CSV table of C-alpha atoms and ligand atoms in Angstrom, one decimal:
chain,number,residue,atom,x,y,z
A,1,MET,CA,121.4,78.3,87.3
A,2,THR,CA,122.0,74.9,88.9
A,3,TYR,CA,119.3,73.7,91.3
A,4,HIS,CA,120.6,73.3,94.8
A,5,SER,CA,118.7,71.1,97.3
A,6,GLY,CA,118.8,71.7,101.0
A,7,ARG,CA,119.7,75.0,102.6
A,8,HIS,CA,122.3,77.5,101.5
A,9,PHE,CA,125.3,77.8,103.9
A,10,LEU,CA,125.8,81.5,104.6
A,11,GLN,CA,129.1,81.4,106.4
A,12,LEU,CA,130.1,84.9,105.8
A,13,PRO,CA,131.5,87.0,108.7
A,14,GLY,CA,128.3,89.0,108.2
A,15,PRO,CA,125.6,89.1,107.2
A,16,THR,CA,125.1,85.9,109.2
A,17,ASN,CA,122.3,83.3,109.3
A,18,VAL,CA,119.1,84.7,110.7
A,19,PRO,CA,117.4,82.3,113.1
A,20,ASP,CA,113.8,81.2,112.3
A,21,ARG,CA,112.7,82.7,115.5
A,22,VAL,CA,113.9,86.1,114.4
A,23,LEU,CA,112.4,85.8,110.9
A,24,ARG,CA,109.1,84.9,112.4
A,25,ALA,CA,109.3,87.8,114.9
A,26,MET,CA,109.8,90.2,112.0
A,27,ALA,CA,106.9,88.8,110.0
A,28,ARG,CA,104.4,90.8,111.8
A,29,PRO,CA,102.4,93.8,110.7
A,30,THR,CA,104.2,97.1,111.0
A,31,ILE,CA,102.6,99.3,113.6
A,32,ASP,CA,102.2,103.0,114.2
A,33,HIS,CA,105.6,104.2,115.3
A,34,ARG,CA,104.0,107.0,117.3
A,35,GLY,CA,101.5,104.8,119.1
A,36,PRO,CA,101.5,103.2,122.6
A,37,GLU,CA,102.4,99.6,121.3
A,38,PHE,CA,105.5,101.0,119.7
A,39,ARG,CA,106.5,102.8,122.8
A,40,GLU,CA,106.2,99.6,124.7
A,41,LEU,CA,108.5,97.8,122.2
A,42,THR,CA,111.3,100.4,122.3
A,43,LEU,CA,111.3,100.9,126.1
A,44,GLY,CA,111.5,97.1,126.5
A,45,LEU,CA,114.5,97.0,124.2
A,46,ARG,CA,116.4,99.7,126.1
A,47,ASP,CA,117.7,97.5,129.0
A,48,ALA,CA,118.5,94.5,126.9
A,49,LEU,CA,120.6,96.7,124.6
A,50,ARG,CA,122.5,98.2,127.5
A,51,TRP,CA,123.1,94.7,128.8
A,52,VAL,CA,124.6,93.4,125.6
A,53,PHE,CA,126.9,96.5,125.2
A,54,GLY,CA,127.8,96.4,128.9
A,55,THR,CA,126.7,100.0,129.6
A,56,ARG,CA,124.3,102.0,131.8
A,57,HIS,CA,124.3,104.8,129.2
A,58,PRO,CA,122.2,105.3,126.0
A,59,VAL,CA,122.5,102.9,123.1
A,60,LEU,CA,121.1,104.6,120.0
A,61,VAL,CA,119.5,102.6,117.2
A,62,TYR,CA,119.5,103.9,113.7
A,63,PRO,CA,117.9,102.5,110.5
A,64,SER,CA,121.3,102.3,108.7
A,65,SER,CA,124.2,100.0,107.9
A,66,ALA,CA,126.9,100.0,110.5
A,67,THR,CA,128.9,102.6,108.4
A,68,GLY,CA,126.3,105.1,109.6
A,69,ALA,CA,127.2,104.4,113.2
A,70,TRP,CA,130.8,105.4,112.4
A,71,GLU,CA,129.4,108.8,111.2
A,72,SER,CA,127.2,109.0,114.2
A,73,ALA,CA,130.3,108.6,116.5
A,74,LEU,CA,132.5,111.2,114.7
A,75,ALA,CA,129.9,113.8,113.8
A,76,ASN,CA,128.4,114.1,117.2
A,77,ALA,CA,131.5,114.2,119.4
A,78,LEU,CA,134.1,116.1,117.2
A,79,SER,CA,134.7,119.4,115.6
A,80,PRO,CA,136.1,120.3,112.1
A,81,GLY,CA,139.9,119.8,112.0
A,82,ASP,CA,140.1,117.8,115.2
A,83,ARG,CA,142.9,115.3,115.2
A,84,VAL,CA,142.1,111.6,115.6
A,85,LEU,CA,144.4,108.6,115.9
A,86,ALA,CA,143.8,105.4,114.0
A,87,PHE,CA,145.7,102.3,113.2
A,88,ALA,CA,146.1,100.6,109.8
A,89,GLN,CA,144.4,97.4,111.1
A,90,GLY,CA,142.8,96.5,107.8
A,91,PHE,CA,139.9,97.2,105.4
A,92,PHE,CA,137.3,98.3,108.0
A,93,ALA,CA,139.7,100.5,110.0
A,94,ASP,CA,140.7,102.1,106.6
A,95,LYS,CA,137.0,102.7,105.8
A,96,TRP,CA,136.4,104.4,109.2
A,97,VAL,CA,139.4,106.6,108.4
A,98,ARG,CA,137.9,107.5,105.1
A,99,VAL,CA,134.7,108.6,106.8
A,100,ALA,CA,136.7,110.7,109.3
A,101,LYS,CA,138.6,112.3,106.4
A,102,GLY,CA,135.3,113.0,104.7
A,103,PHE,CA,134.3,115.0,107.8
A,104,GLY,CA,137.4,117.1,107.5
A,105,LEU,CA,139.1,115.5,110.5
A,106,ASP,CA,142.9,115.4,110.7
A,107,VAL,CA,143.5,111.7,110.8
A,108,ARG,CA,146.8,110.3,112.0
A,109,VAL,CA,147.0,106.8,110.8
A,110,GLU,CA,149.7,104.7,112.5
A,111,ALA,CA,151.4,101.9,110.6
A,112,GLN,CA,150.3,98.5,111.9
A,113,ASP,CA,151.1,94.9,111.1
A,114,PRO,CA,147.6,93.8,109.9
A,115,ARG,CA,148.3,90.3,111.2
A,116,ARG,CA,148.8,91.5,114.7
A,117,ALA,CA,146.6,93.3,117.3
A,118,VAL,CA,147.1,96.9,118.1
A,119,ASP,CA,149.7,97.2,120.8
A,120,PRO,CA,148.3,99.1,123.9
A,121,ASP,CA,151.7,100.3,124.9
A,122,ARG,CA,152.1,102.1,121.6
A,123,VAL,CA,148.7,103.8,122.1
A,124,ALA,CA,149.9,105.0,125.5
A,125,ASP,CA,153.2,106.2,124.1
A,126,ILE,CA,151.6,108.2,121.4
A,127,LEU,CA,149.2,109.8,123.8
A,128,ARG,CA,151.9,110.6,126.3
A,129,ALA,CA,154.0,112.2,123.6
A,130,ASP,CA,151.0,114.4,122.6
A,131,GLU,CA,151.8,117.2,125.0
A,132,GLY,CA,149.4,119.7,123.6
A,133,GLU,CA,146.6,117.1,123.8
A,134,THR,CA,145.8,117.6,120.1
A,135,ILE,CA,144.4,114.1,119.7
A,136,LYS,CA,140.7,114.3,120.3
A,137,ALA,CA,139.8,110.7,119.7
A,138,VAL,CA,141.4,107.2,119.4
A,139,LEU,CA,139.7,104.9,116.9
A,140,LEU,CA,140.0,101.1,117.4
A,141,VAL,CA,138.4,98.3,115.5
A,142,HIS,CA,137.8,95.4,118.0
A,143,ASP,CA,137.5,92.6,115.5
A,144,GLU,CA,139.0,93.7,112.2
A,145,THR,CA,136.7,91.5,110.1
A,146,SER,CA,139.0,91.7,107.0
A,147,THR,CA,141.9,90.0,108.8
A,148,GLY,CA,140.3,88.1,111.6
A,149,VAL,CA,142.5,89.8,114.2
A,150,LEU,CA,141.1,90.8,117.5
A,151,SER,CA,142.5,93.7,119.4
A,152,ASP,CA,142.3,94.0,123.2
A,153,VAL,CA,139.8,96.8,123.9
A,154,GLU,CA,140.2,96.5,127.6
A,155,ALA,CA,144.0,96.9,127.4
A,156,VAL,CA,143.8,99.8,125.0
A,157,GLY,CA,141.1,101.5,127.1
A,158,ARG,CA,143.5,101.2,130.1
A,159,ALA,CA,146.3,102.6,128.0
A,160,VAL,CA,144.2,105.7,127.2
A,161,ARG,CA,143.4,106.2,130.9
A,162,ASP,CA,146.9,105.5,132.1
A,163,ALA,CA,148.3,108.1,129.6
A,164,ASP,CA,146.1,110.6,131.4
A,165,HIS,CA,145.0,112.0,128.1
A,166,PRO,CA,141.5,113.4,127.5
A,167,ALA,CA,141.0,111.8,124.0
A,168,LEU,CA,137.7,110.0,123.5
A,169,PHE,CA,138.1,106.2,123.0
A,170,MET,CA,135.9,105.1,120.1
A,171,VAL,CA,135.5,101.4,119.3
A,172,ASP,CA,134.1,99.5,116.3
A,173,ALA,CA,132.5,96.4,117.8
A,174,VAL,CA,130.5,95.7,114.6
A,175,SER,CA,131.6,92.0,114.3
A,176,SER,CA,132.7,91.4,117.8
A,177,LEU,CA,129.6,92.2,119.7
A,178,ALA,CA,127.8,89.0,121.0
A,179,THR,CA,130.8,86.9,119.9
A,180,VAL,CA,133.3,87.8,122.6
A,181,ASP,CA,133.2,89.7,126.0
A,182,TYR,CA,132.5,93.4,125.6
A,183,ARG,CA,132.1,96.0,128.3
A,184,HIS,CA,131.6,99.6,127.2
A,185,ASP,CA,131.5,101.1,130.6
A,186,ALA,CA,134.1,98.9,132.5
A,187,TRP,CA,136.7,99.2,129.7
A,188,GLY,CA,136.4,103.0,129.5
A,189,VAL,CA,135.0,103.1,126.0
A,190,ASP,CA,133.3,106.4,125.2
A,191,VAL,CA,131.6,105.5,121.9
A,192,THR,CA,130.9,101.9,120.7
A,193,VAL,CA,129.6,101.4,117.2
A,194,ALA,CA,127.9,98.1,116.0
A,195,GLY,CA,125.5,96.7,113.4
A,196,SER,CA,122.7,94.2,113.3
A,197,GLN,CA,123.9,91.6,110.8
A,198,LYS,CA,126.8,90.0,112.6
A,199,GLY,CA,126.8,88.6,116.1
A,200,LEU,CA,123.2,89.9,116.7
A,201,MET,CA,121.9,87.5,114.1
A,202,LEU,CA,119.6,90.0,112.4
A,203,PRO,CA,119.4,91.0,108.8
A,204,PRO,CA,121.4,94.1,107.8
A,205,GLY,CA,119.7,97.4,108.4
A,206,LEU,CA,120.3,98.5,112.0
A,207,ALA,CA,123.3,100.5,113.3
A,208,PHE,CA,124.0,101.1,117.0
A,209,THR,CA,126.0,103.8,118.8
A,210,ALA,CA,126.5,103.4,122.5
A,211,VAL,CA,127.4,106.7,124.0
A,212,GLY,CA,129.2,107.2,127.4
A,213,LEU,CA,129.2,110.3,129.6
A,214,HIS,CA,132.5,111.8,128.3
A,215,ALA,CA,131.2,111.5,124.7
A,216,LEU,CA,128.0,113.2,125.8
A,217,GLU,CA,130.0,116.0,127.3
A,218,ALA,CA,132.1,116.4,124.2
A,219,HIS,CA,128.8,116.4,122.1
A,220,VAL,CA,127.6,119.5,123.8
A,221,SER,CA,130.5,121.6,122.4
A,222,ALA,CA,131.3,119.6,119.2
A,223,THR,CA,130.6,121.5,116.0
A,224,LEU,CA,130.7,119.1,113.1
A,225,PRO,CA,127.4,119.3,111.2
A,226,ARG,CA,124.9,116.7,112.3
A,227,ALA,CA,121.2,116.2,111.6
A,228,TYR,CA,120.1,112.6,110.9
A,229,TRP,CA,122.6,111.2,113.5
A,230,ASP,CA,122.1,113.9,116.1
A,231,TRP,CA,122.4,112.4,119.6
A,232,THR,CA,120.5,115.1,121.4
A,233,GLU,CA,117.4,114.6,119.3
A,234,GLN,CA,117.7,110.8,119.4
A,235,ILE,CA,118.2,110.6,123.1
A,236,ALA,CA,115.3,113.0,123.8
A,237,PHE,CA,112.9,110.9,121.6
A,238,ASN,CA,114.2,107.6,122.8
A,239,ALA,CA,113.6,108.5,126.4
A,240,ARG,CA,109.9,108.7,125.5
A,241,GLY,CA,110.0,105.4,123.6
A,242,PHE,CA,110.1,107.1,120.1
A,243,PHE,CA,112.4,108.1,117.3
A,244,PRO,CA,112.9,111.5,115.5
A,245,TYR,CA,112.0,109.7,112.2
A,246,THR,CA,110.4,106.6,111.0
A,247,PRO,CA,112.3,103.7,112.6
A,248,ALA,CA,112.9,100.2,111.1
A,249,THR,CA,109.9,98.7,113.1
A,250,ASN,CA,110.2,95.2,111.8
A,251,LEU,CA,113.9,95.0,112.4
A,252,LEU,CA,113.2,96.1,116.0
A,253,TYR,CA,110.8,93.1,116.4
A,254,GLY,CA,113.8,91.0,115.2
A,255,LEU,CA,116.1,92.7,117.7
A,256,GLN,CA,113.7,92.0,120.5
A,257,GLU,CA,113.8,88.3,119.6
A,258,SER,CA,117.6,88.1,119.1
A,259,LEU,CA,118.3,89.8,122.4
A,260,ALA,CA,115.9,87.3,124.1
A,261,MET,CA,117.8,84.5,122.5
A,262,LEU,CA,121.1,85.8,123.7
A,263,ARG,CA,119.6,86.1,127.2
A,264,GLU,CA,118.3,82.5,127.1
A,265,GLU,CA,121.7,81.1,126.0
A,266,GLY,CA,123.6,83.5,128.3
A,267,LEU,CA,126.4,85.7,127.1
A,268,ASP,CA,129.1,83.6,128.7
A,269,ALA,CA,127.8,80.5,126.8
A,270,VAL,CA,127.6,82.6,123.6
A,271,PHE,CA,131.2,83.6,124.0
A,272,ALA,CA,132.4,80.1,124.9
A,273,ARG,CA,130.6,78.7,121.8
A,274,HIS,CA,132.3,81.2,119.5
A,275,ALA,CA,135.7,80.4,121.1
A,276,ARG,CA,135.2,76.7,120.5
A,277,PHE,CA,134.2,77.2,116.9
A,278,ALA,CA,137.3,79.4,116.3
A,279,ALA,CA,139.6,76.9,118.0
A,280,ALA,CA,138.2,74.0,115.9
A,281,THR,CA,138.5,76.0,112.7
A,282,ARG,CA,142.1,77.0,113.4
A,283,ARG,CA,142.9,73.4,114.1
A,284,ALA,CA,141.4,72.4,110.7
A,285,VAL,CA,143.5,75.1,109.0
A,286,THR,CA,146.7,73.9,110.6
A,287,ALA,CA,145.9,70.3,109.8
A,288,TRP,CA,145.4,71.3,106.1
A,289,GLY,CA,148.9,72.7,106.2
A,290,LEU,CA,147.5,76.2,105.6
A,291,GLU,CA,148.0,79.4,107.6
A,292,THR,CA,145.6,81.7,109.3
A,293,PHE,CA,146.1,85.3,108.6
A,294,ALA,CA,146.1,86.1,112.3
A,295,ALA,CA,149.7,85.5,113.2
A,296,ASP,CA,149.1,84.8,116.9
A,297,PRO,CA,146.2,82.4,117.9
A,298,ALA,CA,145.8,84.4,121.1
A,299,GLU,CA,144.8,87.4,118.9
A,300,ALA,CA,142.5,85.4,116.5
A,301,ALA,CA,138.9,86.7,116.3
A,302,PRO,CA,136.3,84.3,117.7
A,303,GLY,CA,133.8,85.1,115.0
A,304,LEU,CA,135.8,84.4,111.8
A,305,THR,CA,139.0,82.8,110.6
A,306,ALA,CA,140.9,84.3,107.6
A,307,VAL,CA,142.8,81.6,105.7
A,308,MET,CA,145.6,82.3,103.4
A,309,VAL,CA,145.9,80.3,100.2
A,310,PRO,CA,149.3,79.2,98.9
A,311,GLU,CA,151.2,81.4,96.4
A,312,GLY,CA,150.0,80.8,92.9
A,313,HIS,CA,146.4,80.0,93.9
A,314,ASP,CA,143.4,82.3,93.9
A,315,ALA,CA,141.3,82.4,97.1
A,316,ASP,CA,138.3,83.7,95.1
A,317,ALA,CA,138.5,80.8,92.6
A,318,LEU,CA,138.3,78.5,95.6
A,319,ARG,CA,135.3,80.4,97.0
A,320,TRP,CA,133.5,80.1,93.6
A,321,LYS,CA,134.1,76.4,93.6
A,322,ILE,CA,132.6,76.2,97.1
A,323,LEU,CA,129.6,78.2,96.0
A,324,GLU,CA,129.1,76.3,92.8
A,325,ARG,CA,129.5,72.8,94.2
A,326,PHE,CA,128.4,73.1,97.8
A,327,ASP,CA,126.1,76.1,97.8
A,328,MET,CA,128.1,77.8,100.5
A,329,SER,CA,129.1,81.5,100.7
A,330,LEU,CA,132.4,82.4,102.4
A,331,GLY,CA,133.9,85.8,102.8
A,332,THR,CA,136.2,87.2,100.2
A,333,GLY,CA,139.6,88.8,100.7
A,334,LEU,CA,139.0,92.6,101.1
A,335,GLY,CA,141.2,95.4,99.8
A,336,PRO,CA,144.9,94.3,99.6
A,337,PHE,CA,143.9,90.7,100.6
A,338,LYS,CA,141.8,90.1,97.5
A,339,GLY,CA,142.5,86.6,96.1
A,340,LYS,CA,145.1,86.0,98.9
A,341,LEU,CA,142.7,84.8,101.6
A,342,PHE,CA,139.2,83.7,102.2
A,343,ARG,CA,137.3,84.1,105.4
A,344,ILE,CA,135.2,81.5,107.2
A,345,GLY,CA,132.4,83.1,109.2
A,346,HIS,CA,131.6,81.2,112.4
A,347,LEU,CA,129.6,83.8,114.3
A,348,GLY,CA,125.9,84.2,115.1
A,349,ASP,CA,123.4,81.4,114.9
A,350,LEU,CA,125.3,78.2,114.3
A,351,ASN,CA,126.1,74.9,116.0
A,352,ASP,CA,128.7,72.2,115.9
A,353,LEU,CA,127.2,70.5,112.9
A,354,THR,CA,126.9,73.8,111.0
A,355,LEU,CA,130.6,74.3,111.5
A,356,MET,CA,131.4,70.7,110.5
A,357,GLY,CA,129.4,71.1,107.3
A,358,THR,CA,131.3,74.4,106.6
A,359,LEU,CA,134.7,72.9,107.2
A,360,ALA,CA,133.8,69.8,105.1
A,361,GLY,CA,132.8,72.1,102.2
A,362,VAL,CA,136.2,73.8,102.4
A,363,GLU,CA,138.2,70.6,102.6
A,364,MET,CA,136.3,69.0,99.6
A,365,ALA,CA,136.8,72.2,97.6
A,366,LEU,CA,140.5,72.4,98.4
A,367,GLU,CA,140.8,69.0,96.8
A,368,LEU,CA,138.6,69.9,93.8
A,369,ALA,CA,140.4,73.2,93.2
A,370,GLY,CA,143.8,71.6,93.4
A,371,VAL,CA,145.0,73.7,96.3
A,372,PRO,CA,147.9,71.9,97.9
A,373,HIS,CA,146.9,70.7,101.4
A,374,THR,CA,146.9,67.8,103.7
A,375,PRO,CA,143.5,66.1,104.1
A,376,GLY,CA,142.2,65.6,107.7
A,377,GLY,CA,141.3,69.1,108.8
A,378,VAL,CA,137.7,68.2,109.4
A,379,ALA,CA,138.8,65.2,111.6
A,380,ALA,CA,141.1,67.5,113.5
A,381,ALA,CA,138.3,70.0,114.1
A,382,MET,CA,136.1,67.2,115.3
A,383,GLU,CA,138.6,66.3,118.0
A,384,VAL,CA,138.4,69.9,119.3
A,385,LEU,CA,134.7,69.9,119.3
A,386,VAL,CA,134.3,66.6,121.2
A,387,GLY,CA,137.4,67.3,123.4
A,388,ALA,CA,136.8,70.8,124.5
A,389,ASP,CA,134.2,71.5,127.1
A,390,GLY,CA,130.8,71.4,125.4
A,391,PRO,CA,127.9,73.6,126.1
B,1,LIG,C1,130.7,94.7,108.7
B,1,LIG,C2,131.6,95.7,109.3
B,1,LIG,C3,131.5,97.1,109.2
B,1,LIG,C4,130.6,97.7,108.2
B,1,LIG,O1,129.2,97.4,108.3
B,1,LIG,P1,128.2,97.9,107.2
B,1,LIG,O2,126.9,97.4,107.8
B,1,LIG,O3,128.6,97.2,105.9
B,1,LIG,O4,128.3,99.3,107.1
B,1,LIG,C5,132.3,97.9,109.9
B,1,LIG,N1,133.2,97.5,110.7
B,1,LIG,C6,133.4,96.1,110.9
B,1,LIG,C7,134.5,95.7,111.8
B,1,LIG,C8,132.6,95.2,110.2
B,1,LIG,O5,132.8,93.9,110.4
């Protein structure tokens, strides 16, 4: 292995860079998870978690990858054979569908241009046409991390309500939370799922499920098997500051610190920072003469940019060159996008110079890998960073 001086650039769209403050917070002795100090810790986390999800209702925390939160959402609120509506948004939407099918749910997957956001009017039309109210849940991925396309949760939530249909609205906010505005209650979301290793700046290992009142009502009569994920048990234990099983104590220390950091920066500033980074990155891509996978800049995710490589070139070969030469990790093309695109993560704990280093690494590697492009993307991005309103 070649020796690399300096720090590794972890510019994946998750896991993201873990701030030193969070690392230090986690480097503390594990405590008794049934004792008073632990109780203090979890009760303190409760309000901060509700704040970041925009809800007054319970936010459950599981020791799990975010995939577990998908299971939590489905298993707790639905019954065997229930019909759910999903859209072919990309790799993560497909994976959620696979979990739903694994539970024996009747999943109706609507075709979807992966380069575009889900159209709220189509959601409304499908629900209006569902006269027997057979659809029990609508699944939507907010930021489809495999494509870098952001759907409008607020508009889809409004479409569900306007259709006057009782389907539960379930949203995967795994890579959007703490990168862009999110309001579980105000947007009529019934279940939100999220994970620790993206905008929350934590290592992988925690999954979140925010549960609204309609979902809790559905939970009472839902009959899919549930045990580890059971909301009733979680909520009862959480109310006393505890968990039904051994929690990931040290990750909770980290969570406490990352939520404090988000509070200090302010969510609006966090969102504005991500929007600037996304705009600067898009400007670089355009200046290189390359194309972002998101077809409409207004639908581009603030946390990552998926970049298509020209026909005849392999995005993974480029990524390897970047890793080898510049010690930087970028996201690969997932599923059908393998080799066709790479993904620049610009979410979580980064600043202007981190982004400039990232884009410089890409521009140098485009040259080294012989990918046809126009130099000057970094300079174009700099113009956005110094021109746009700074923090
Ligand atoms: C990362 C991600 C997931 C999966 O998270 P895991 O922790 O790997 O289970 C799900 N959905 C989206 C949108 C993601 O970005």
